[in-house]
Short mmCIF file of C-alpha atoms and ligand atoms in Angstrom, two decimals:
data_model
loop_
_atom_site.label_atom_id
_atom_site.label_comp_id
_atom_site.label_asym_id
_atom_site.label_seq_id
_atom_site.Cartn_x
_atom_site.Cartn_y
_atom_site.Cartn_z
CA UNK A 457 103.28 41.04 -3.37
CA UNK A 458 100.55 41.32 -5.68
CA UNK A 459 97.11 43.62 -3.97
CA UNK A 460 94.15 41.28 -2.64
CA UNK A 461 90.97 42.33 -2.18
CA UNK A 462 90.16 41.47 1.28
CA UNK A 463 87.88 39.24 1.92
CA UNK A 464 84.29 40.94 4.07
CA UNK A 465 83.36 37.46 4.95
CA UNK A 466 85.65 35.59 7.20
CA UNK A 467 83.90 32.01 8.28
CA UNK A 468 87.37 31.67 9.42
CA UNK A 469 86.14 33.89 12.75
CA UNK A 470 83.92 31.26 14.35
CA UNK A 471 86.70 28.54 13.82
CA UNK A 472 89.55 30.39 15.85
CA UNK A 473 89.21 28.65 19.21
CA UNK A 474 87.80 25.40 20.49
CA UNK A 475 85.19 27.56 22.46
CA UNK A 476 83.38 29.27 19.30
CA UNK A 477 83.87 25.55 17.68
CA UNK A 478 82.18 24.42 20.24
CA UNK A 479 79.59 27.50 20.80
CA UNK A 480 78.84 26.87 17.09
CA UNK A 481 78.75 22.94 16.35
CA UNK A 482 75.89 21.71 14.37
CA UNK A 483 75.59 18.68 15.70
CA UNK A 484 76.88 16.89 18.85
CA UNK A 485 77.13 13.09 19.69
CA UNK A 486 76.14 12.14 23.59
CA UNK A 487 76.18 9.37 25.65
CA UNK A 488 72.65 8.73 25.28
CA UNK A 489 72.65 8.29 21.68
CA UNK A 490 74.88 5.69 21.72
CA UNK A 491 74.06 1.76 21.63
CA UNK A 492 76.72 -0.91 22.07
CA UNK A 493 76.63 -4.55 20.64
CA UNK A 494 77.46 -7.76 22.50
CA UNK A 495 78.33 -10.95 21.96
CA UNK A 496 77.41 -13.94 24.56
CA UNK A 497 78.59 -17.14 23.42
CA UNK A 498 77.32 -20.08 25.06
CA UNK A 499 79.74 -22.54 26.94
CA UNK A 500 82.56 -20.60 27.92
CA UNK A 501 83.98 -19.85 31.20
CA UNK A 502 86.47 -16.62 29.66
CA UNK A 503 85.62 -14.02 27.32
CA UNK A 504 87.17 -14.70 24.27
CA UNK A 505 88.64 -12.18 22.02
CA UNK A 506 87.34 -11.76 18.38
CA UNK A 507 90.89 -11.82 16.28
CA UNK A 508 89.02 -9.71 13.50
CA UNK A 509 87.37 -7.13 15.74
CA UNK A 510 90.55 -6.14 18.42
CA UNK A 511 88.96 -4.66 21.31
CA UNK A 512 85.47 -6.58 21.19
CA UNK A 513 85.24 -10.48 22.90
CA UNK A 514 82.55 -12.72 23.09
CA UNK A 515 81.02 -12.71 26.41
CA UNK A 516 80.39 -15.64 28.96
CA UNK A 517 77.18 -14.57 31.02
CA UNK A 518 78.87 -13.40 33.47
CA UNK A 519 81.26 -10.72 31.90
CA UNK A 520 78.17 -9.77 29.93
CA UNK A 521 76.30 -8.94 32.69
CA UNK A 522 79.11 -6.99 34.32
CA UNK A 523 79.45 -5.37 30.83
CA UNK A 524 75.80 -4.20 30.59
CA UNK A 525 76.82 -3.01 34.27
CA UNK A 526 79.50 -0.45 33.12
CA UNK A 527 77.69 0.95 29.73
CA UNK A 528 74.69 1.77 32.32
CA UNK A 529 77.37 3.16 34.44
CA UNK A 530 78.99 4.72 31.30
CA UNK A 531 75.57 6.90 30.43
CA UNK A 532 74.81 5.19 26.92
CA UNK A 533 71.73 4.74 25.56
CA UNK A 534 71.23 0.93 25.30
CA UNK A 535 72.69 -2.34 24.64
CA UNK A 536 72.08 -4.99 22.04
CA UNK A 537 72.49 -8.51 22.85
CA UNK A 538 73.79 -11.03 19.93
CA UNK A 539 73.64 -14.66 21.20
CA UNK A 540 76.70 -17.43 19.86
CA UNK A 541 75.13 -20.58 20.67
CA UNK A 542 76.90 -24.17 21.23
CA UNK A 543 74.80 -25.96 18.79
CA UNK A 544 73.21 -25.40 15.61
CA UNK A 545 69.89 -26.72 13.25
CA UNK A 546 68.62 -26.00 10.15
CA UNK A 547 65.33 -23.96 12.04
CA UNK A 548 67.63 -22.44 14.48
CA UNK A 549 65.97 -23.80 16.98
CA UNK A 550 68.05 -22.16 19.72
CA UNK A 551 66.76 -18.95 19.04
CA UNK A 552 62.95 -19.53 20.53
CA UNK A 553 64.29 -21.69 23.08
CA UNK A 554 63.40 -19.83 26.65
CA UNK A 555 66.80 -21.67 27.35
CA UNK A 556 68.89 -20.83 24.26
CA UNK A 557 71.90 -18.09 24.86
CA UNK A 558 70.22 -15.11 23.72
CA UNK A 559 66.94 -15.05 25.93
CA UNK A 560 69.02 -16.31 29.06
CA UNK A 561 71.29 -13.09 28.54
CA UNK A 562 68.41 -11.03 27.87
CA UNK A 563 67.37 -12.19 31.21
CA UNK A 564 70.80 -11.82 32.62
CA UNK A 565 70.79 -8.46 31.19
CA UNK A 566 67.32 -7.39 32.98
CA UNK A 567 68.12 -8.91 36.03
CA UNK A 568 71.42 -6.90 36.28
CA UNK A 569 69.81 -3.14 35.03
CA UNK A 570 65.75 -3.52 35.09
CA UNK A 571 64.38 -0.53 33.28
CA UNK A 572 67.34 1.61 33.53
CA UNK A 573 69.47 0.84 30.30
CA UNK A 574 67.29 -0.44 27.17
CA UNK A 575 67.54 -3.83 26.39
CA UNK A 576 67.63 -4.96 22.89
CA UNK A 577 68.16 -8.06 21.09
CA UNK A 578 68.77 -9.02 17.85
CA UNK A 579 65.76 -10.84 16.35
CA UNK A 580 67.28 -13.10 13.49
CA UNK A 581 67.92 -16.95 12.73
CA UNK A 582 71.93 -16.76 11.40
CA UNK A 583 73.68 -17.24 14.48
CA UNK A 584 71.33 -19.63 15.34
CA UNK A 585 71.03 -21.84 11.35
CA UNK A 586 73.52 -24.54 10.92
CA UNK A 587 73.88 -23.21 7.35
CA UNK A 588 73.94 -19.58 8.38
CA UNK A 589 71.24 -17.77 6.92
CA UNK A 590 68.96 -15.41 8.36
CA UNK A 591 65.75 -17.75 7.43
CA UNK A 592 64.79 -21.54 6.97
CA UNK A 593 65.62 -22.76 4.02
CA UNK A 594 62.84 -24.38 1.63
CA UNK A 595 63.02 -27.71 -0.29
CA UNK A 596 65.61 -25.89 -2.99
CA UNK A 597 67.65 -24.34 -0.80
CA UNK A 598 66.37 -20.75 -1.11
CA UNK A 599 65.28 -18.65 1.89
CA UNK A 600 61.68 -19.48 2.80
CA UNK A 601 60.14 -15.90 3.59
CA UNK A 602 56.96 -16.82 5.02
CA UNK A 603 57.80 -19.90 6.98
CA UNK A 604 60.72 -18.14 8.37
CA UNK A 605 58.01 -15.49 9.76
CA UNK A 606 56.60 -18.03 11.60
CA UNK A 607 59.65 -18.49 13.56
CA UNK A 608 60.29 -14.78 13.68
CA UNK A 609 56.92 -14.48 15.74
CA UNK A 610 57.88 -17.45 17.98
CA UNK A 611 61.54 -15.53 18.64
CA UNK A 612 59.93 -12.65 19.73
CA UNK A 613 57.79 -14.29 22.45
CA UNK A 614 60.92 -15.79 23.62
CA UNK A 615 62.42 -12.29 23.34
CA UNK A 616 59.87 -10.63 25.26
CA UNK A 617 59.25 -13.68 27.82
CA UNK A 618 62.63 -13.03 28.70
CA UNK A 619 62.38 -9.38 29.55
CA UNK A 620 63.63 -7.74 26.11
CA UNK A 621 62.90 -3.91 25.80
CA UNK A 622 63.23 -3.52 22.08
CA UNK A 623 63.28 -6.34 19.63
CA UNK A 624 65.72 -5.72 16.05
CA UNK A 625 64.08 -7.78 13.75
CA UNK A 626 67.04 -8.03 11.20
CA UNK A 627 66.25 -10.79 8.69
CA UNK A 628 65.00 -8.57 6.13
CA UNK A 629 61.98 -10.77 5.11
CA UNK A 630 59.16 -8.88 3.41
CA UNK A 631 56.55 -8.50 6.65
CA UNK A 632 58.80 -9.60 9.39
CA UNK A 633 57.39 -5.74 11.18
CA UNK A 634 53.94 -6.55 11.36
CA UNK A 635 54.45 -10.37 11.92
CA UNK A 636 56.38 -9.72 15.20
CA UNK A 637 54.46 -7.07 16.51
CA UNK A 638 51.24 -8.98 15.69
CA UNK A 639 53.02 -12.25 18.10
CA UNK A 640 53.96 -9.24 20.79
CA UNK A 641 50.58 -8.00 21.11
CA UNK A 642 48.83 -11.28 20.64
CA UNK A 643 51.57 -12.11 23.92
CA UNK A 644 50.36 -9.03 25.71
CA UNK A 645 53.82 -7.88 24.94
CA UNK A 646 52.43 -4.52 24.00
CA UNK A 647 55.18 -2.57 25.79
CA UNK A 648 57.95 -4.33 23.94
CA UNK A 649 59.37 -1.58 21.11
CA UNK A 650 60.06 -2.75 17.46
CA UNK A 651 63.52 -1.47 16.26
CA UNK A 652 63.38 -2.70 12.34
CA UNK A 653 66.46 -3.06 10.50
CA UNK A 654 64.95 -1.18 7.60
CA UNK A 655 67.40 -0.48 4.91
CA UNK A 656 69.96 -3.21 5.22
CA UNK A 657 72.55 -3.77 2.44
CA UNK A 658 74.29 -7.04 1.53
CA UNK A 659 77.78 -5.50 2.88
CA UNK A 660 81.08 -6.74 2.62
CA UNK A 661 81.51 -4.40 5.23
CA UNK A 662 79.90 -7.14 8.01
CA UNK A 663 82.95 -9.00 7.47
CA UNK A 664 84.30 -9.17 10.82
CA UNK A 665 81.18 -9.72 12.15
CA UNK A 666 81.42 -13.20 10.86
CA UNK A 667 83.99 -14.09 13.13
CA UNK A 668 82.24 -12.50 16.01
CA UNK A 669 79.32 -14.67 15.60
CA UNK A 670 81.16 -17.91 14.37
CA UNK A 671 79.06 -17.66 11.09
CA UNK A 672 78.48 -20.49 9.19
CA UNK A 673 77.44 -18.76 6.12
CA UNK A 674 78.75 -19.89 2.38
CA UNK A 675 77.60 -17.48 -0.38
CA UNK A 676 75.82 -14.14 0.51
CA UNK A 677 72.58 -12.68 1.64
CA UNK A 678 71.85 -10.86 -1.33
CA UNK A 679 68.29 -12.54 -2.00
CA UNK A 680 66.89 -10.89 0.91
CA UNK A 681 69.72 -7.98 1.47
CA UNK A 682 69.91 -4.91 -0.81
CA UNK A 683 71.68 -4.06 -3.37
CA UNK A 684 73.82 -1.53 -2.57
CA UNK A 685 73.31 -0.03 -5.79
CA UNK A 686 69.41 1.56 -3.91
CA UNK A 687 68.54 4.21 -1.98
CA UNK A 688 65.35 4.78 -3.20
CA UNK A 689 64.61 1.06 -1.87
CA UNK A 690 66.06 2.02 1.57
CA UNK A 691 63.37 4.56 2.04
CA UNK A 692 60.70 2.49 0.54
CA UNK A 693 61.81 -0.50 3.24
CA UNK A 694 61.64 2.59 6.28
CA UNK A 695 57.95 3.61 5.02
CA UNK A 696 57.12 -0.24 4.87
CA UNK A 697 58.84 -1.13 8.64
CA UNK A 698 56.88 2.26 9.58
CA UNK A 699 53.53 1.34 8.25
CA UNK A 700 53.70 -2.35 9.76
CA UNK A 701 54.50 -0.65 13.43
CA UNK A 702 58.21 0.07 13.62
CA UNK A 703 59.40 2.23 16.48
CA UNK A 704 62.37 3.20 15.44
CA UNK A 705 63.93 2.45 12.22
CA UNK A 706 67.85 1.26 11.26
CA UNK A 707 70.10 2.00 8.06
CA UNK A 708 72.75 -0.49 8.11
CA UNK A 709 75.87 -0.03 7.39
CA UNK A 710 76.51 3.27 8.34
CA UNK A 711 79.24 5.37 7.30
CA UNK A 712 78.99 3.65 3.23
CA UNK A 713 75.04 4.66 3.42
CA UNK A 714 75.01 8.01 5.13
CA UNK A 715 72.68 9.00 1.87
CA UNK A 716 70.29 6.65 3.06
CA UNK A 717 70.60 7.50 6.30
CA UNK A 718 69.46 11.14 5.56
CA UNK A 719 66.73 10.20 3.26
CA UNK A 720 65.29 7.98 5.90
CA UNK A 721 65.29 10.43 8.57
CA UNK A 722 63.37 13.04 5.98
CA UNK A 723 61.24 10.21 4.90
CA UNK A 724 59.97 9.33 8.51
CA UNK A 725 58.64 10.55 11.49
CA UNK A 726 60.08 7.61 13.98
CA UNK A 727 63.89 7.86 15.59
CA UNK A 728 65.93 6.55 12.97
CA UNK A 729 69.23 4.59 14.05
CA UNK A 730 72.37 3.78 12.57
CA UNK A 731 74.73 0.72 12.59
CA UNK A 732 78.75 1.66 12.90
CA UNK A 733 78.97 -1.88 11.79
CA UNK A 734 81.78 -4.03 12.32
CA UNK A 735 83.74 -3.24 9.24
CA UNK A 736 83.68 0.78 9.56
CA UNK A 737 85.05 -0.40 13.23
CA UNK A 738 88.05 -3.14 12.56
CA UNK A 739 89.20 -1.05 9.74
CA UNK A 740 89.79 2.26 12.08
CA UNK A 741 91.33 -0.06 14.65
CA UNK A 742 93.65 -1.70 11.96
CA UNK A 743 95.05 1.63 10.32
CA UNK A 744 95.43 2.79 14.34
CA UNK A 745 97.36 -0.35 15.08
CA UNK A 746 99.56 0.40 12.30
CA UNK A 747 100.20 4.08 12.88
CA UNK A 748 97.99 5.13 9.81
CA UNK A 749 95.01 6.96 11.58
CA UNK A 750 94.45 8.85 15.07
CA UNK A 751 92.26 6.71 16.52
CA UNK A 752 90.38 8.73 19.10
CA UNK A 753 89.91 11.31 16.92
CA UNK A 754 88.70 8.78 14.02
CA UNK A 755 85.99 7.33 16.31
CA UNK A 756 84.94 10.79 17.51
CA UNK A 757 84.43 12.07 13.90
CA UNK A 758 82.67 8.99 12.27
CA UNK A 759 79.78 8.98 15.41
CA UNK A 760 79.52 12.97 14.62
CA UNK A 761 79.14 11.89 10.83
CA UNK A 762 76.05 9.74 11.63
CA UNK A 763 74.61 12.17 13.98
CA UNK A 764 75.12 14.76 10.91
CA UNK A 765 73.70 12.87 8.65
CA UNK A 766 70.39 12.44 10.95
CA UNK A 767 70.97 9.49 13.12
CA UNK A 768 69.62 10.09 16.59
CA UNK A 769 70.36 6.43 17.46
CA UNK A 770 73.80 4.97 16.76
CA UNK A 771 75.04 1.57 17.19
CA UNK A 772 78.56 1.38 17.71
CA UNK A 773 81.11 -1.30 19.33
CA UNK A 774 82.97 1.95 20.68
CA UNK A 775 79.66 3.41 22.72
CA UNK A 776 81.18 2.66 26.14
CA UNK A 777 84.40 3.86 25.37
CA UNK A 778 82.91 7.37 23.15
CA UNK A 779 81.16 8.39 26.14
CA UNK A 780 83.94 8.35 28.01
CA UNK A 781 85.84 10.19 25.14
CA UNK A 782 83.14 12.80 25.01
CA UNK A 783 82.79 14.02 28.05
CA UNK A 784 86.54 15.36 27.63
CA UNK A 785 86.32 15.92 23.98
CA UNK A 786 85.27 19.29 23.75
CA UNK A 787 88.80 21.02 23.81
CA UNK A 788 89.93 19.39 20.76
C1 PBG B 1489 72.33 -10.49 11.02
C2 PBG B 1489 73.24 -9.38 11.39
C3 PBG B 1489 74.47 -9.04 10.80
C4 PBG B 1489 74.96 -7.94 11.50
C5 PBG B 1489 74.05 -7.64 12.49
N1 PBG B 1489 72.97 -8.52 12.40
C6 PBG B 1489 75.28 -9.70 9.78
C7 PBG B 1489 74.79 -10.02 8.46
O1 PBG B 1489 73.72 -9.62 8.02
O2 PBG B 1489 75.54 -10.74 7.81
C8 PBG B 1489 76.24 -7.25 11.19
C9 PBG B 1489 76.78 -6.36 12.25
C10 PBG B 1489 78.16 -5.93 12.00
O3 PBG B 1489 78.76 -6.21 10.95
O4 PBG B 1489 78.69 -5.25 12.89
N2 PBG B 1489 71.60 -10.97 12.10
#
């Protein structure tokens, strides 16, 4: 065997046993920095499961309630409420109805935790527009930015009426920030938090989403979504949100944009989130289904990617079930 000179640095040392791994890890994921995402559909007495996201239903009231229940019980950090209504419009009018599905869960939601567990709900039109996008539509069939502000301000009030904790404007219109917080204050909804989907990408990776919302979208979102071909115009988007009165800011997707992700959190001084978005989940739970990936371990290592990459706020459909993982995980 050939002489080698033997190496004086060893980084090798601190990696021997799970105790110096875990004496020396960076970063760490918790409980508390997890969010999860619902779904409450309107008009059904089951939860039904979402074939493209296995794992994740859509929630009657009920189960909803008993599912904001278990993440309080579960130590996360916060739930987000999507609404799947019955009926859809062109203005989406269910969304700013006090009696449309997403401000009666939000109220379902509050009733069931009060200021315990954050509640958030997503502030957008799509599940709400008969043809699916996240805005009205003006007289040529392109999405109307300033008239669909208007009904981003009226959403909110609903929001907050209802008892919402943090609002997630996530229309991507140009102003939607100040707009909503302007129809919050002017509602004496001061307390109500703004979390702005900053830097949001026209993703194939929302794919399974779709389902989960019954989507009527045909074509894309790329008018008002970025290209994913920008980073710079993910931070630029943060510093607007920011200036207009953001409390938090979002990168969305996640694990395909973890350089955004880090250039927002150096860019701004407000928690930034991140959004494990449906895709970076169904794909995980696919190759696991098949045999192809250790699932457990896959789930623990993207939500440490996220927090590596800056997030101090994740959204994830596995929250409830990663804080349960972590508070055994650290033998691994
Ligand atoms: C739009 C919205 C989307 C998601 C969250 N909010 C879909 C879209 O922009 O098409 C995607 C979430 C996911 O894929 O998990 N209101």
């Amino acid at each position: 065997m050939t002489e080698v000179e033997r190496p004086v640095v060893r980084p090798r040392r601190l990696r021997a046993t799970p105790a110096l791994r875990r004496l020396v890890a960076e970063t760490s994921v918790e409980p508390r920095h997890l969010v999860l995402p619902m779904f409450v559909r309107e008009g059904i007495t089951e939860p039904v499961p979402i074939g493209s996201m296995p794992g994740v239903v859509q929630h009657t009231r009920d189960s909803a309630r008993r599912a904001v229940a278990e993440a309080a019980q579960a130590g996360i950090g916060g739930v987000m409420l999507f609404g799947v209504p019955e009926r859809k419009d062109p203005l989406g009018s269910g969304a700013c109805d006090p009696n449309g599905i997403l401000n009666l869960a939000i109220a379902d939601a509050v009733a069931e935790i009060g200021d315990a567990l954050p509640v958030m709900a997503d502030l957008c039109l799509d599940e709400f527009t008969d043809h699916g996008h996240c805005g009205v539509l003006d007289a040529r069939g392109r999405v109307d930015n300033d008239a669909t502000l208007a009904l981003y301000a009226e959403m909110a009030r609903a929001q907050a009426d209802a008892g919402v904790h943090v609002v997630g404007p996530s229309g991507m219109m140009d102003g939607q920030v100040a707009v909503v917080r302007a129809a919050l204050d002017d509602a004496s909804h001061e307390d109500v938090a703004i979390l702005a989907y900053s830097a949001k990408y026209a993703s194939a990776f929302y794919g399974p989403f779709r389902e989960a919302v019954a989507s009527s979208l045909e074509g894309d979102r790329r008018t008002y979504q970025q290209d994913p071909a920008n980073a710079l115009e993910g931070v630029r988007e943060a510093l607007l949100d920011v200036e207009q009165g953001a409390d938090l800011v979002m990168v969305k997707p996640g694990l395909p944009y973890l350089d955004v992700l880090r250039a927002v959190r150096e860019a701004v001084d407000v928690p930034v989130a991140a959004y494990n978005i449906s895709g970076e989940y169904s794909m995980v739970e696919a190759a696991a289904e098949r045999g192809w990936i250790d699932r457990e371990a896959a789930i623990l290592e993207s939500l440490t990617a996220f927090r590596r990459a800056g997030a101090d706020v994740i959204l994830s459909y596995w929250a409830v079930e990663a804080a349960r993982l972590l508070s055994s995980s650290w033998r691994r």
